[in-house]
Amino acid sequence: MASTICGWCGDRTHMTMIQSPYLAPVHNKEYTYTAPFKCSNESCERLSVGSVTRATQYGNPNAEFVRDELEWDPVALRRPEFPDVPEQIAATASEAHACISIQAYRGAVALARAVVEATAKDHGITKGPLVAKIDEMHKQNLIRDITRELAHEVREGGNEIAHGDLADEPMPPEDAEAIVALMDEILEEVYQGPARMMALKKSRLEREQRNAARKSGS
Ligand SMILES: [Zn+2]
């Protein structure tokens, strides 16, 4: 049985093969097998196609295929929500993650960079290159030391967070993932952490007011 994140419902589920793998016409001595699978999530049960291309033929396709490293169609798109982040910035951040899930790494980096730019602008920081803006966010206590260092580390590693030459450079997946993770960290510190703190504070104040009202009423 194969396990993957279902491209329809987004759950990590077991996929049950419902028909034997089909061997496509052989090209360049490569064997491509394809089969339909059913999602085991009861509220989904939609079909996905699993396939693999390999250099040798299976001895026992039914048994070996499901244990192989399969490619899935549709793929699961990751689109996380950022409820405490301004709407347009949140939508852009979500798209950066969607790009990662379809291996569109340059797209992911371009969007992550735009998110950090917009976050700085949202706090009145508009001058200089992106790294200078990150430094300024740090100076204004919007982000922690460690996040600023992380930004510089990412920059030392590949420079892509600062440069505009995305179409000129290789973009390894781990670099793109590091840059999107940095974006997440900045959103967490600038918007989401403070929003959680305010919510806690609000509920504490409301509780105190209720208690005070009860005391004065008794
Ligand atoms: Zn499903």
XYZ file of C-alpha atoms and ligand atoms in Angstrom:
219
model
C 0.000 0.000 0.000
C 1.335 3.428 -0.911
C 1.121 6.400 1.432
C 1.176 10.040 0.364
C -0.546 13.373 0.886
C -3.725 13.191 -1.188
C -3.801 15.959 -3.796
C -7.584 16.208 -3.428
C -8.247 16.285 0.317
C -4.785 17.228 1.607
C -4.702 14.396 4.187
C -1.776 12.054 4.517
C -3.508 8.812 3.602
C -2.979 5.338 2.319
C -3.631 4.995 -1.354
C -5.197 1.748 -2.474
C -4.260 0.622 -5.958
C -7.495 -0.218 -7.776
C -6.059 -1.543 -11.039
C -2.796 -3.247 -11.982
C -0.001 -0.961 -13.149
C -0.028 -0.230 -16.842
C 3.284 -0.278 -18.708
C 3.492 2.586 -21.207
C 5.318 2.089 -24.539
C 9.047 1.859 -23.800
C 11.147 4.899 -24.758
C 14.949 5.061 -24.516
C 14.949 1.795 -22.554
C 12.933 3.409 -19.776
C 9.891 1.697 -18.342
C 7.031 3.909 -17.201
C 4.348 2.291 -15.033
C 1.096 4.026 -14.135
C -1.874 3.002 -11.978
C -5.002 4.563 -10.448
C -5.234 4.718 -6.644
C -8.120 5.490 -4.317
C -7.682 7.789 -1.299
C -8.613 5.969 1.931
C -10.047 9.089 3.597
C -13.770 8.220 3.737
C -14.922 11.741 3.005
C -12.659 11.859 -0.086
C -12.126 8.515 -1.868
C -11.091 10.337 -5.034
C -8.650 8.859 -7.507
C -5.041 9.838 -7.998
C -2.591 8.514 -10.542
C 0.709 7.087 -9.329
C 3.532 6.563 -11.784
C 7.206 5.747 -11.922
C 9.838 5.648 -14.647
C 12.684 3.154 -14.166
C 15.548 1.507 -16.013
C 14.370 -2.067 -15.531
C 11.141 -3.943 -15.908
C 9.362 -5.277 -12.811
C 9.341 -9.025 -12.239
C 6.073 -8.710 -10.314
C 4.533 -5.317 -11.148
C 1.588 -5.588 -8.730
C 3.806 -6.122 -5.708
C 6.839 -4.031 -6.640
C 5.094 -0.960 -8.050
C 3.353 0.049 -4.801
C 6.654 -0.169 -2.910
C 8.440 2.099 -5.388
C 8.940 5.864 -5.077
C 5.881 7.067 -6.996
C 5.067 10.422 -8.522
C 1.496 11.525 -7.867
C -1.026 13.417 -9.884
C -2.641 15.586 -8.642
C 0.050 16.751 -6.228
C -0.859 18.149 -2.840
C -0.575 21.915 -2.885
C 0.495 23.456 0.391
C -1.359 26.720 0.993
C -1.030 27.569 4.679
C -3.074 30.417 6.122
C -1.641 33.363 7.991
C -4.698 34.683 9.824
C -3.006 37.537 11.719
C -1.045 38.864 8.751
C -2.489 41.659 6.533
C -4.586 40.030 3.816
C -2.465 40.689 0.730
C 0.801 39.839 2.458
C -0.771 36.645 3.820
C -2.039 35.622 0.364
C 1.418 36.178 -1.140
C 3.085 34.154 1.640
C 0.628 31.331 1.035
C 1.480 31.348 -2.677
C 5.195 31.131 -1.854
C 4.443 27.817 -0.102
C 2.309 26.642 -3.022
C 5.290 27.292 -5.325
C 7.538 25.122 -3.138
C 5.058 22.256 -3.358
C 5.235 22.258 -7.165
C 9.040 22.713 -7.188
C 8.705 26.266 -8.556
C 11.662 27.378 -6.431
C 12.440 30.683 -8.126
C 8.788 31.657 -7.920
C 8.811 30.771 -4.225
C 11.870 32.937 -3.585
C 10.521 35.886 -5.585
C 7.281 35.789 -3.559
C 9.027 35.278 -0.213
C 11.180 38.292 -0.960
C 8.080 40.340 -1.867
C 6.476 39.310 1.440
C 9.462 40.509 3.462
C 9.570 43.765 1.458
C 5.854 44.352 2.076
C 6.205 43.552 5.773
C 8.967 46.155 6.078
C 6.891 48.682 4.133
C 3.910 47.992 6.398
C 6.127 49.292 9.213
C 7.345 52.358 7.342
C 10.673 50.815 6.284
C 11.148 51.548 2.608
C 14.810 52.448 2.074
C 17.730 50.346 0.944
C 18.138 46.760 -0.168
C 16.168 43.969 1.482
C 18.896 43.021 3.926
C 19.107 46.630 5.153
C 15.342 46.530 5.689
C 15.675 43.353 7.711
C 18.379 45.052 9.802
C 16.072 48.017 10.322
C 13.216 45.714 11.392
C 15.639 44.275 13.932
C 16.622 47.761 15.105
C 12.946 48.583 15.639
C 12.560 45.398 17.733
C 10.163 43.860 15.226
C 12.356 40.770 14.870
C 14.785 39.030 17.207
C 18.602 38.829 16.928
C 18.407 35.230 15.829
C 16.078 36.046 12.921
C 18.320 38.825 11.721
C 21.277 36.429 11.897
C 19.246 33.838 10.021
C 18.646 36.378 7.255
C 22.367 37.046 6.994
C 23.139 33.344 7.033
C 20.733 32.783 4.153
C 22.410 35.621 2.321
C 25.918 34.223 2.897
C 24.670 30.891 1.625
C 23.368 32.037 -1.715
C 22.667 35.749 -1.811
C 19.331 35.120 -3.507
C 17.384 36.839 -0.781
C 19.200 40.066 -1.715
C 19.797 39.792 -5.436
C 17.387 40.285 -8.276
C 19.174 37.869 -10.618
C 16.913 34.897 -10.049
C 16.808 33.936 -13.722
C 20.615 33.831 -13.861
C 21.354 31.500 -10.987
C 20.688 27.935 -9.987
C 18.100 27.667 -7.223
C 18.569 24.488 -5.200
C 15.433 23.343 -3.320
C 17.103 23.648 0.088
C 17.973 27.323 -0.548
C 14.407 28.115 -1.591
C 13.049 26.259 1.439
C 15.418 28.163 3.740
C 14.257 31.486 2.313
C 10.571 30.575 2.667
C 11.275 29.411 6.239
C 12.895 32.785 6.938
C 9.779 34.487 5.559
C 7.627 32.363 7.915
C 9.825 33.315 10.854
C 9.550 37.024 10.072
C 5.731 36.825 9.741
C 5.580 34.894 13.003
C 7.537 37.529 14.880
C 6.089 40.637 13.282
C 2.408 39.640 13.196
C 1.421 36.287 14.563
C 3.289 36.212 17.880
C 2.126 39.726 18.881
C -1.460 38.879 17.815
C -1.453 35.776 20.039
C -0.104 37.834 22.919
C -2.808 40.499 22.430
C -5.510 37.826 22.355
C -4.240 36.378 25.646
C -4.072 39.825 27.200
C -7.600 40.628 26.025
C -9.004 37.444 27.529
C -7.171 38.103 30.808
C -8.588 41.664 30.980
C -12.089 40.407 30.228
C -11.738 37.799 32.948
C -10.588 40.423 35.418
C -13.503 42.698 34.481
C -15.966 39.841 34.942
C -14.474 39.040 38.343
C -14.586 42.699 39.401
C -18.207 43.016 38.257
C -19.133 39.883 40.201
C -17.441 41.212 43.355
C -19.084 44.632 43.174
C -22.430 42.977 42.435
C -22.274 40.740 45.538
Zn -8.130 12.287 -0.425
